Amino acid sequence: MSADLSSHTAPRFAQLSIIFILGGAVLAGRLYWLQVIEHERMVNQLRQKLTRTAITLTGRGSILERGGTVLAEDVPGYQLAVVPGELPLEMGATQEIEYALYPKKRKYTLLYRGGIQPTPKEELKHKLEDLEPRLMQENLVQDLAKLCNLPQQKIASAIVGTLQNCLQGWYYLSDTQPLDFFVDRHIAARILTDRGRFAGVLCLESAIRRYPYGELAAHVVGYLGRLSAQDYLALRAQGSYTVPGVTDQPVVLNDVERFSLSWVRNFLVGMSGAELAWNNDLRGQLGRVRRARSFTGGERILEEEVAENGKEIRLTLDADLQRVAEKAMAGQRGASVLFDLDTGDMLVSTSLPAFDPNRFTPPADGAYIKDILGEPGVFVNKAVAASYPFGSVFKIITATAALEDHLIDADKTFVCEHVHARTHLKCLGHHGPIAVEEALERSCNIFFYEAGLALGDDRLHEWSLRFGLGQSLATGLPSEKAGVVPSRAFKLQRYGEMWYGGDTANLAIGQGYQLGTPLQAALVAGLISRAGEIALPRYRLDHPIRKMKLDLSATTREVVLRGLYRVVNHPGGTAFAHRSSLLDYAGKTGTADIVSVGPGHPRYKPPHAWFAGFAPFGHPRVAVAVLIENGGHGGETAAPVAKAILEAWSRKYNFALPRVTGPL
């Protein structure tokens, strides 16, 4: 019996032994694989799990005017943010998105193997568009809206936006996404301590862009906005994108930002003015800190790239003079500029109507933006980015060219009988025989029709270029216009038409196809005012001073200057009503027609009003230009603004010279 038992158990024992040996071998092999071959990889995985990377944010640089007055600054605040995957939402939207993006994730294995297909992305996009009303019923949204005093719809819309970002692949559901809502430290403390109600909601230490003086110099200072989807895609693909109108400063990511694209998606970038033109200088650079926890709970820094705050920018503007200019132009549409002839410093640069850049800092005031969009051209910096016919301001160029080319002299007269015989163009007066100085004083069109026809279109074109027209002044501000200096080739190419004598006569008085910016008009006045060099306009104090000179004979300059003095200081001058008792200034008024029909016609619009000049007469230090859109006669609406600006400059800088006495 025992022999039989042994004969039966021996094979089984051998089988079990083999099984145990094979199992032990497999186990030993697996242990060897994990502890020897895979040791380094496993340790690295563990280290990665114990390693945390934190992005350190930067402050945007302040924008100051020349005296140190702050025009734009960052103030401390807290920005709401969410981690979409941690939000306690009941409708399962985050899970549906995650399954669509990562169907083979372990937690969805049963669904995937069971044949339950994820929702197609296109269908999910449409679902998200309809999600907002359902989100407004969520306790989280209602509690957050009540605590932060925000509309439920805005919070729901923001959360939908974060989910759409995830669906686009710009974020993971586990990423932190800042929202365009800012709260004070008391609300932030309540959110961060009540994690049950506000799971998935964070408050990030942040900065809010503030413009202390609102509309003051708004077009020069600019405003901020969220990085657009198009620009973000360009950054992802190329690491940079070029700002339209600002070709010398493409936005470029640093190494930290290239590996932190989820943060880059929420960049606030300059949208206009200095905020746009010098965005790279102002925005600073993100930093990064990598920390590792030890197995015992300690922590050490593995790597740190320090964040760099943005640079402070000091503009050439004078806030006091800027206020005077904007007040003098209140209720008008147009622009005014004043620049220093020695340094090129833009002391005044207005563009009206203006806007309050505080209303554009996210979350933007939608109602305000919709309202001001009803103002045509409200975002255009009309001082440099809009061009207009110069009207009679252009007569400075025509007079200079005709004198310098010896086609006329100070005594040469033409007879004004209101209608020009050759072109049938008209003058506003009946001046009779009139010479160049009086023609400038009274702004006689007939004289300049004759002078212009004697010069011809080619010489008028050449002299316009010598005065700086038809070319950008390279101030650095966005979208600066070069204007138009018309020619035969221009008209043929643009309109397919021949050039006629009437076109030359119109150009001679700044009408027809000629266009220029208010800053270019000031440059014309500045160039004629001095025999030596003048500085070209600049908006930043740290930008180099560039010089320009208009070479003329002393006789030509003297004759033109006497005519410009008479415009303001002689009883027959078109700006005589606004001469100053504080300082002598000179210049030229302009009344630029913008339609060919007269008053009473349905298409009629009043002409643009101009004044371009310099001060003090005899020792010019500054050049000024004022444009009032549809302002009528320059001597009535533009000249008083120029007078107010020049007198404010004279008072502040204590620069007044003895008045000119005797005839000029």
XYZ file of C-alpha atoms in Angstrom:
664
model
C 0.000 0.000 0.000
C 2.777 2.391 0.900
C 4.543 1.413 -2.307
C 1.421 2.269 -4.278
C 1.094 5.650 -2.451
C 4.685 6.480 -3.149
C 4.249 5.612 -6.794
C 1.298 8.017 -7.017
C 2.691 10.943 -4.994
C 6.185 11.007 -6.431
C 5.136 12.339 -9.861
C 2.879 14.944 -8.263
C 5.660 16.053 -5.961
C 7.985 16.346 -8.936
C 5.410 18.420 -10.791
C 4.910 20.725 -7.820
C 8.655 21.060 -7.441
C 8.982 22.042 -11.078
C 6.160 24.572 -10.695
C 7.790 26.062 -7.590
C 11.184 26.178 -9.261
C 9.793 27.797 -12.405
C 7.752 30.269 -10.331
C 10.813 31.118 -8.275
C 12.839 31.553 -11.436
C 10.209 33.854 -12.931
C 9.997 35.801 -9.682
C 13.771 36.026 -9.438
C 13.968 37.095 -13.066
C 11.311 39.720 -12.494
C 13.103 40.964 -9.400
C 16.371 41.076 -11.326
C 14.612 42.961 -14.156
C 13.117 45.538 -11.802
C 16.062 45.966 -9.452
C 18.933 45.759 -11.934
C 17.882 46.339 -15.499
C 14.957 48.708 -14.796
C 16.468 50.204 -11.652
C 17.574 53.475 -13.211
C 14.317 54.031 -15.074
C 12.213 53.302 -11.997
C 14.295 55.634 -9.864
C 13.932 58.367 -12.480
C 10.176 57.857 -12.556
C 10.041 58.150 -8.795
C 12.172 61.250 -8.880
C 9.872 62.787 -11.459
C 6.889 62.130 -9.225
C 8.726 63.758 -6.350
C 9.767 66.714 -8.510
C 7.553 69.761 -8.850
C 8.014 72.659 -11.265
C 6.589 76.049 -10.344
C 6.314 78.978 -12.740
C 7.228 82.349 -11.245
C 5.374 85.294 -12.725
C 6.780 88.729 -13.468
C 5.578 92.278 -13.139
C 5.075 94.408 -16.229
C 7.214 97.531 -16.382
C 5.673 100.908 -15.624
C 5.226 103.660 -18.213
C 6.145 107.143 -17.004
C 6.131 110.568 -18.578
C 9.272 112.715 -18.666
C 8.795 114.139 -15.152
C 8.182 110.764 -13.504
C 4.374 110.815 -13.399
C 3.131 107.225 -13.721
C 0.867 106.681 -16.722
C 0.654 102.873 -16.473
C 1.614 100.522 -13.632
C 1.009 97.114 -12.087
C -0.784 97.004 -8.737
C -0.918 93.862 -6.540
C -3.969 91.650 -6.742
C -5.262 88.079 -6.857
C -6.409 86.416 -10.035
C -8.965 83.618 -10.044
C -7.843 80.391 -11.704
C -9.288 76.907 -12.104
C -8.011 73.370 -12.585
C -10.816 72.058 -14.856
C -10.220 68.407 -13.957
C -10.749 69.150 -10.241
C -13.936 71.200 -10.546
C -16.887 69.491 -8.767
C -19.209 69.632 -11.769
C -22.102 67.184 -11.779
C -22.727 66.862 -15.505
C -19.480 64.996 -16.206
C -18.211 67.437 -18.831
C -14.578 67.099 -17.787
C -14.721 63.287 -17.917
C -16.301 63.369 -21.363
C -13.533 65.639 -22.654
C -10.821 63.520 -21.032
C -12.224 60.322 -22.554
C -12.344 61.988 -25.975
C -8.706 63.054 -25.682
C -7.270 59.987 -23.919
C -9.594 56.996 -24.558
C -6.872 54.453 -23.679
C -6.251 55.894 -20.258
C -6.425 53.145 -17.611
C -9.520 54.545 -15.911
C -11.444 54.269 -19.195
C -10.243 50.765 -20.159
C -13.603 49.078 -19.535
C -15.477 51.699 -21.548
C -13.049 51.463 -24.429
C -12.975 47.639 -24.503
C -16.729 47.561 -24.135
C -17.089 49.367 -27.447
C -18.336 52.649 -26.016
C -16.792 55.184 -28.347
C -15.679 58.625 -27.129
C -17.647 61.638 -28.315
C -16.102 63.081 -31.504
C -14.287 66.371 -30.935
C -16.487 68.328 -33.319
C -19.578 67.164 -31.474
C -17.939 68.074 -28.172
C -17.268 71.590 -29.447
C -20.968 72.056 -30.112
C -21.831 70.588 -26.720
C -19.525 73.033 -24.978
C -21.171 75.939 -26.771
C -24.474 74.902 -25.159
C -22.981 74.127 -21.740
C -23.123 77.618 -20.254
C -26.801 77.562 -19.055
C -26.266 74.193 -17.333
C -23.133 75.439 -15.610
C -25.090 78.346 -14.141
C -27.114 75.782 -12.169
C -23.995 74.342 -10.548
C -23.453 75.127 -6.856
C -19.821 76.023 -7.506
C -20.710 78.696 -10.047
C -23.478 80.135 -7.908
C -21.340 80.250 -4.750
C -18.387 81.789 -6.568
C -20.552 84.431 -8.251
C -22.111 85.403 -4.920
C -18.786 85.612 -3.087
C -16.995 87.593 -5.808
C -20.007 89.737 -6.767
C -19.761 88.605 -10.364
C -22.487 87.589 -12.832
C -23.027 83.823 -12.953
C -23.048 83.997 -16.743
C -19.513 85.449 -16.854
C -18.118 82.748 -14.557
C -19.889 79.989 -16.476
C -18.587 81.406 -19.757
C -15.040 81.530 -18.384
C -15.184 77.897 -17.266
C -16.484 76.864 -20.694
C -13.490 78.698 -22.139
C -11.084 76.623 -20.037
C -12.754 73.409 -21.223
C -12.496 74.574 -24.830
C -8.784 75.239 -24.282
C -8.371 71.643 -23.123
C -10.272 70.333 -26.118
C -7.975 72.354 -28.399
C -5.018 70.608 -26.777
C -3.634 73.851 -25.348
C -3.978 72.616 -21.764
C -4.332 69.404 -19.836
C -7.361 69.110 -17.585
C -4.913 69.045 -14.683
C -3.346 72.382 -15.679
C -4.058 75.638 -13.867
C -5.828 78.133 -16.109
C -6.083 81.778 -14.981
C -9.421 83.512 -15.490
C -9.984 87.182 -16.249
C -11.297 87.926 -12.751
C -9.421 89.686 -9.966
C -10.342 89.702 -6.268
C -8.993 91.251 -3.080
C -7.061 89.324 -0.445
C -10.102 88.818 1.803
C -12.073 86.998 -0.899
C -8.949 85.091 -1.919
C -8.519 83.880 1.676
C -12.112 82.602 1.823
C -11.743 80.710 -1.446
C -8.476 79.105 -0.432
C -9.721 78.033 3.018
C -13.106 76.643 1.941
C -11.885 73.867 -0.336
C -15.107 71.914 -0.003
C -17.163 74.575 -1.767
C -14.443 75.820 -4.073
C -12.561 72.675 -5.083
C -10.582 73.272 -8.262
C -10.616 77.069 -7.799
C -7.347 78.859 -7.026
C -6.278 82.439 -6.354
C -2.944 83.363 -7.895
C -0.854 86.268 -6.730
C -0.996 88.544 -9.718
C -0.849 92.143 -10.856
C -3.577 94.325 -12.286
C -2.657 96.883 -14.922
C -3.769 100.338 -13.854
C -3.775 103.613 -15.755
C -4.029 106.309 -13.045
C -5.050 109.116 -15.405
C -7.498 107.200 -17.558
C -7.883 108.838 -20.959
C -4.818 111.087 -20.650
C -2.474 110.279 -23.557
C -4.355 107.001 -24.040
C -3.316 106.581 -27.680
C 0.367 106.972 -26.812
C 0.275 104.795 -23.674
C -2.007 102.112 -25.154
C -3.801 99.237 -23.420
C -3.472 95.496 -22.759
C -5.442 92.525 -23.999
C -5.370 88.750 -23.945
C -3.084 86.999 -26.424
C -5.252 86.019 -29.392
C -5.680 82.402 -30.468
C -3.955 83.144 -33.786
C -0.907 84.665 -32.093
C -0.800 81.832 -29.561
C -0.723 79.265 -32.353
C 2.124 81.213 -33.986
C 4.016 81.175 -30.689
C 3.503 77.427 -30.321
C 4.725 76.759 -33.833
C 7.538 79.293 -34.174
C 8.366 80.572 -30.687
C 7.587 84.131 -31.844
C 5.098 86.233 -33.735
C 5.332 89.607 -35.422
C 3.034 92.394 -34.305
C 1.288 94.122 -37.235
C 2.592 97.675 -37.575
C 5.573 96.987 -35.286
C 8.159 95.201 -37.387
C 11.229 95.755 -35.205
C 9.997 93.984 -32.066
C 8.493 90.536 -32.673
C 7.273 88.844 -29.499
C 9.789 86.103 -28.693
C 9.529 83.416 -25.998
C 12.394 82.578 -23.665
C 13.338 78.970 -22.830
C 11.050 78.812 -19.797
C 8.089 80.098 -21.766
C 8.620 77.607 -24.593
C 8.165 74.782 -22.090
C 5.301 76.515 -20.275
C 2.891 77.145 -23.112
C -0.142 76.780 -20.871
C 0.961 79.946 -19.074
C 1.790 81.690 -22.329
C -1.805 81.193 -23.469
C -2.856 83.669 -20.778
C -0.307 86.360 -21.537
C -1.555 89.917 -21.452
C 0.107 91.716 -24.333
C 0.135 95.282 -25.571
C -2.627 96.005 -28.033
C -1.817 99.630 -28.932
C 0.513 102.528 -28.206
C 3.643 102.085 -26.099
C 2.183 98.926 -24.551
C 2.295 97.358 -28.025
C 5.343 99.082 -29.530
C 7.638 98.167 -26.636
C 5.821 95.085 -25.353
C 9.026 93.036 -25.135
C 10.698 95.625 -22.915
C 7.664 95.971 -20.674
C 6.499 92.380 -20.229
C 9.507 90.780 -18.534
C 10.264 87.045 -18.639
C 8.699 84.089 -16.814
C 10.874 82.185 -14.348
C 10.859 78.560 -13.196
C 11.793 76.672 -10.026
C 12.194 72.858 -9.952
C 12.041 71.345 -6.463
C 12.593 67.731 -5.409
C 11.150 66.089 -2.291
C 13.263 63.483 -0.593
C 11.870 60.153 0.657
C 12.016 61.577 4.183
C 9.869 64.598 3.294
C 12.615 67.182 2.871
C 12.808 69.445 -0.175
C 15.630 70.938 -2.182
C 15.891 73.174 -5.261
C 17.155 71.346 -8.328
C 17.081 74.218 -10.782
C 16.018 77.851 -10.728
C 15.641 80.321 -13.557
C 14.876 83.692 -12.051
C 11.973 85.662 -13.465
C 12.847 89.051 -14.887
C 10.531 91.972 -14.280
C 9.717 94.224 -17.202
C 11.667 97.385 -17.815
C 10.391 100.800 -16.866
C 9.821 103.056 -19.871
C 9.949 106.831 -19.666
C 8.141 108.693 -22.422
C 9.020 112.177 -23.622
C 5.490 113.445 -22.970
C 4.829 116.251 -20.509
C 1.676 115.345 -18.571
C 0.898 118.986 -17.695
C 1.070 120.147 -21.311
C -0.847 117.064 -22.425
C -3.704 118.012 -20.092
C -3.761 121.549 -21.476
C -3.904 120.268 -25.055
C -6.667 117.746 -24.367
C -8.694 120.354 -22.474
C -8.287 122.867 -25.303
C -9.570 120.249 -27.772
C -12.411 118.973 -25.573
C -15.447 117.998 -27.600
C -13.499 118.034 -30.872
C -12.167 115.241 -33.032
C -8.581 115.422 -34.199
C -5.010 115.602 -32.962
C -2.342 117.972 -31.694
C 1.424 117.614 -31.314
C 4.273 119.656 -29.849
C 7.906 118.616 -30.101
C 11.241 120.052 -28.993
C 13.416 121.063 -31.929
C 16.677 120.371 -30.058
C 15.912 116.892 -28.711
C 12.923 115.732 -30.758
C 11.013 115.069 -27.522
C 7.287 114.787 -28.124
C 5.945 116.979 -25.333
C 2.321 116.731 -26.492
C 0.620 114.059 -28.585
C -3.174 114.032 -28.412
C -5.741 112.079 -30.372
C -9.452 112.619 -29.810
C -11.862 111.117 -29.061
C -9.907 109.113 -26.506
C -10.677 105.997 -24.467
C -10.017 104.752 -20.945
C -7.455 101.914 -21.121
C -8.529 100.704 -17.661
C -11.740 99.423 -19.278
C -9.760 97.057 -21.533
C -7.699 95.336 -18.853
C -9.263 91.865 -18.522
C -12.024 91.400 -17.670
C -12.770 94.018 -20.315
C -15.848 96.200 -19.899
C -17.903 94.891 -22.809
C -20.624 97.527 -22.555
C -18.065 100.354 -22.571
C -16.195 98.895 -25.546
C -19.411 98.421 -27.508
C -20.353 102.022 -26.798
C -17.073 103.600 -27.916
C -16.902 101.428 -31.018
C -19.660 103.705 -32.261
C -17.020 106.453 -32.512
C -15.293 106.003 -35.900
C -11.514 105.849 -35.560
C -11.512 106.005 -31.770
C -8.579 103.572 -31.542
C -6.496 105.312 -34.226
C -3.657 107.506 -32.975
C -4.458 110.412 -35.277
C -1.215 112.211 -34.482
C 0.863 109.626 -36.391
C -1.441 106.915 -37.767
C -4.002 108.979 -39.693
C -3.283 111.174 -42.697
C -5.209 114.166 -44.001
C -4.901 116.764 -46.778
C -2.783 119.631 -45.418
C -4.811 122.372 -47.005
C -3.058 125.740 -46.844
C -0.352 124.438 -44.482
C 1.188 123.000 -47.652
C 1.683 126.562 -48.943
C 4.809 126.702 -46.756
C 6.352 124.127 -49.108
C 5.088 125.796 -52.292
C 6.381 129.231 -51.239
C 9.783 127.825 -50.221
C 10.173 125.838 -53.443
C 9.194 128.734 -55.749
C 11.560 131.146 -53.968
C 14.477 128.710 -53.816
C 14.046 127.756 -57.496
C 14.037 131.511 -58.371
C 10.616 131.339 -59.966
C 9.432 134.181 -57.734
C 11.015 136.676 -55.367
C 9.668 138.669 -52.442
C 8.247 141.328 -54.783
C 6.722 139.096 -57.440
C 2.942 139.534 -57.554
C 0.039 137.649 -59.056
C -3.440 139.114 -59.404
C -6.219 137.450 -57.410
C -9.682 137.947 -58.845
C -11.272 135.089 -56.887
C -11.294 132.616 -59.826
C -8.112 131.243 -61.387
C -8.291 131.814 -65.128
C -6.393 128.682 -66.232
C -7.934 126.057 -63.940
C -11.169 127.764 -62.836
C -10.248 126.907 -59.251
C -11.263 129.482 -56.659
C -9.867 131.562 -53.828
C -11.833 132.572 -50.735
C -11.113 136.266 -51.349
C -10.535 138.957 -53.974
C -7.011 140.041 -53.071
C -5.935 141.853 -56.226
C -2.168 142.071 -56.841
C -0.479 140.119 -54.063
C 3.103 139.039 -53.240
C 4.282 135.951 -51.370
C 4.421 137.328 -47.801
C 0.917 138.739 -47.986
C -0.246 135.608 -49.815
C 0.889 133.532 -46.826
C -0.691 136.002 -44.398
C -4.072 136.022 -46.147
C -3.796 132.475 -47.542
C -4.468 133.495 -51.126
C -5.078 130.429 -53.285
C -4.590 132.223 -56.622
C -0.996 133.171 -55.789
C -0.117 129.573 -54.961
C -1.929 128.149 -57.991
C 0.373 130.285 -60.133
C 3.477 129.453 -58.113
C 2.659 125.748 -58.199
C 2.073 125.699 -61.957
C 5.374 127.520 -62.456
C 7.122 124.861 -60.375
C 5.383 121.886 -61.942
C 4.342 118.654 -60.299
C 7.813 117.070 -60.325
C 9.413 119.906 -58.345
C 6.505 120.036 -55.899
C 6.953 116.300 -55.388
C 10.698 116.663 -54.822
C 10.302 119.532 -52.367
C 7.636 117.622 -50.432
C 10.108 114.804 -49.896
C 12.747 117.292 -48.734
C 10.298 118.469 -46.067
C 9.914 114.894 -44.771
C 6.558 114.066 -46.357
C 5.755 110.720 -47.942
C 7.930 108.777 -45.495
C 7.601 107.396 -41.985
C 9.289 109.415 -39.241
C 10.148 106.152 -37.424
C 8.898 107.251 -34.025
C 8.420 103.624 -32.961
C 4.682 103.890 -32.336
C 2.492 101.360 -34.172
C 0.906 101.938 -37.563
C 2.650 105.224 -38.302
C 1.556 106.546 -41.687
C 3.919 107.859 -44.355
C 1.198 109.900 -46.030
C 0.920 110.494 -49.766
C 3.013 112.772 -51.959
C 1.192 112.425 -55.296
C 2.833 112.276 -58.693
C 1.943 111.407 -62.266
C 2.950 107.783 -61.648
C 0.891 107.655 -58.451
C -2.283 108.864 -60.150
C -1.852 106.572 -63.124
C -1.215 103.525 -60.955
C -3.884 104.246 -58.351
C -6.678 105.656 -60.527
C -5.634 104.835 -64.087
C -5.857 108.530 -65.018
C -3.522 111.131 -66.514
C -2.165 114.076 -64.512
C -3.566 117.508 -65.380
C -2.665 121.095 -64.590
C -5.515 121.270 -62.122
C -3.867 118.455 -60.132
C -0.669 120.516 -59.877
C -2.611 123.610 -58.783
C -4.491 121.583 -56.162
C -1.268 120.071 -54.838
C 0.209 123.557 -54.455
C -2.458 124.390 -51.862
C -2.495 120.984 -50.123
C -5.609 119.593 -51.780
C -6.239 116.792 -54.225
C -4.345 113.593 -53.465
C -1.832 114.965 -50.930
C -2.035 113.446 -47.411
C 0.090 113.816 -44.295
C -0.060 113.304 -40.543
C -0.261 116.076 -37.932
C 3.265 115.140 -36.836
C 4.515 115.638 -40.401
C 2.818 119.054 -40.467
C 4.717 120.016 -37.304
C 7.931 118.801 -38.924
C 7.332 121.096 -41.928
C 6.955 124.064 -39.571
C 10.024 123.043 -37.582
C 12.231 122.650 -40.666
C 11.409 126.096 -42.050
C 11.886 127.738 -38.636
C 15.655 127.110 -38.356
C 18.664 127.477 -40.574
C 20.456 124.695 -38.704
C 19.533 121.136 -37.826
C 16.455 120.107 -35.916
C 15.858 116.816 -34.110
C 13.348 114.354 -35.527
C 10.435 113.497 -33.196
C 10.859 110.697 -30.635
C 8.534 109.290 -27.935
C 11.067 107.623 -25.597
C 13.686 109.507 -23.627
C 16.211 106.697 -24.051
C 15.934 106.675 -27.842
C 18.782 108.313 -29.765
C 18.443 111.871 -31.050
C 18.267 111.938 -34.858
C 18.872 115.136 -36.808
C 17.517 116.589 -40.038
C 18.301 119.787 -41.906
C 16.610 121.699 -44.712
C 19.249 123.555 -46.726
C 17.903 126.897 -47.967
C 19.271 130.280 -48.864
C 19.003 132.847 -46.099
C 16.814 135.024 -48.345
C 14.255 132.282 -49.009
C 13.958 131.382 -45.328
C 13.664 135.030 -44.281
C 10.861 135.757 -46.749
C 8.838 132.680 -45.756
C 9.330 133.352 -42.026
C 8.118 136.918 -42.419
C 4.992 135.610 -44.123
C 4.348 133.073 -41.341
C 4.849 135.758 -38.698
C 2.255 137.923 -40.412
C -0.278 135.044 -40.323
C -0.466 135.365 -36.530
C 0.669 138.915 -35.792
C -0.649 141.189 -38.556
C -4.268 142.399 -38.630
C -4.897 140.736 -41.992
C -3.493 137.373 -40.859
C -5.777 134.352 -40.771
C -4.772 133.643 -37.124
C -4.495 137.269 -35.952
C -7.464 136.850 -33.595
C -5.374 134.360 -31.594
C -2.039 136.152 -31.321
C -0.418 135.808 -27.905
C 0.449 138.474 -25.364
C 2.921 136.056 -23.745
C 5.181 135.087 -26.653
C 5.604 135.567 -30.362
C 4.739 132.551 -32.442
C 4.328 132.051 -36.169
C 2.726 129.506 -38.433
C 0.201 128.723 -41.113
C -3.491 128.017 -40.889
C -5.181 125.523 -43.160
C -8.726 124.747 -44.252
C -8.719 121.419 -46.074
C -11.789 120.473 -48.107
C -12.615 116.776 -47.949
C -15.541 116.642 -50.396
C -16.062 118.439 -53.684
C -19.625 119.593 -52.920
C -20.650 122.727 -51.047
C -22.870 123.424 -48.022
C -26.449 122.304 -48.479
C -25.513 119.192 -50.438
C -26.367 115.870 -48.676
C -22.734 114.714 -48.945
C -21.237 117.953 -47.635
C -18.911 117.809 -44.650
C -17.150 120.820 -43.134
C -13.457 121.059 -44.004
C -10.657 120.014 -41.644
C -9.049 122.864 -39.710
C -5.250 123.125 -39.393
C -2.559 125.147 -37.720
C 1.158 124.348 -37.955
C 3.789 126.645 -36.471
C 6.688 127.226 -34.106
C 7.751 129.354 -31.147
C 9.279 131.622 -30.084
C 9.647 133.564 -33.317
C 13.288 134.418 -33.930
C 14.590 131.738 -31.555
C 12.465 128.653 -32.313
C 12.509 125.934 -29.678
C 9.315 123.957 -30.372
C 7.085 123.094 -33.337
C 3.342 122.597 -33.046
C 0.530 121.258 -35.215
C -3.193 121.025 -34.559
C -5.815 119.268 -36.670
C -9.540 119.573 -35.955
C -11.589 117.156 -38.037
C -14.442 118.992 -39.779
C -13.442 122.040 -37.740
C -13.986 124.599 -40.481
C -11.459 127.408 -40.785
C -8.069 126.758 -39.217
C -7.787 130.302 -37.893
C -11.015 129.883 -35.944
C -10.681 126.403 -34.358
C -7.127 125.071 -34.700
C -5.146 128.267 -33.996
C -6.609 128.822 -30.478
C -5.610 125.281 -29.498
C -2.054 125.893 -30.731
C -1.946 129.170 -28.792
C -3.055 127.428 -25.572
C -0.391 124.737 -25.976
C 2.422 127.198 -26.740
C 1.518 129.512 -23.869
C 1.397 126.567 -21.451
C 4.838 125.486 -22.696
C 6.216 129.009 -22.276
C 4.885 129.295 -18.713
C 6.109 125.894 -17.580
C 9.568 126.135 -19.068
C 9.899 129.864 -18.335
C 10.897 130.535 -21.902
C 9.803 133.931 -23.156
C 11.731 136.389 -25.290
C 11.199 140.089 -25.873
C 8.419 140.678 -28.359
C 9.326 141.442 -31.967
C 9.011 145.192 -32.560
C 8.859 147.136 -35.757
C 7.724 145.948 -39.179
C 8.664 142.567 -40.572
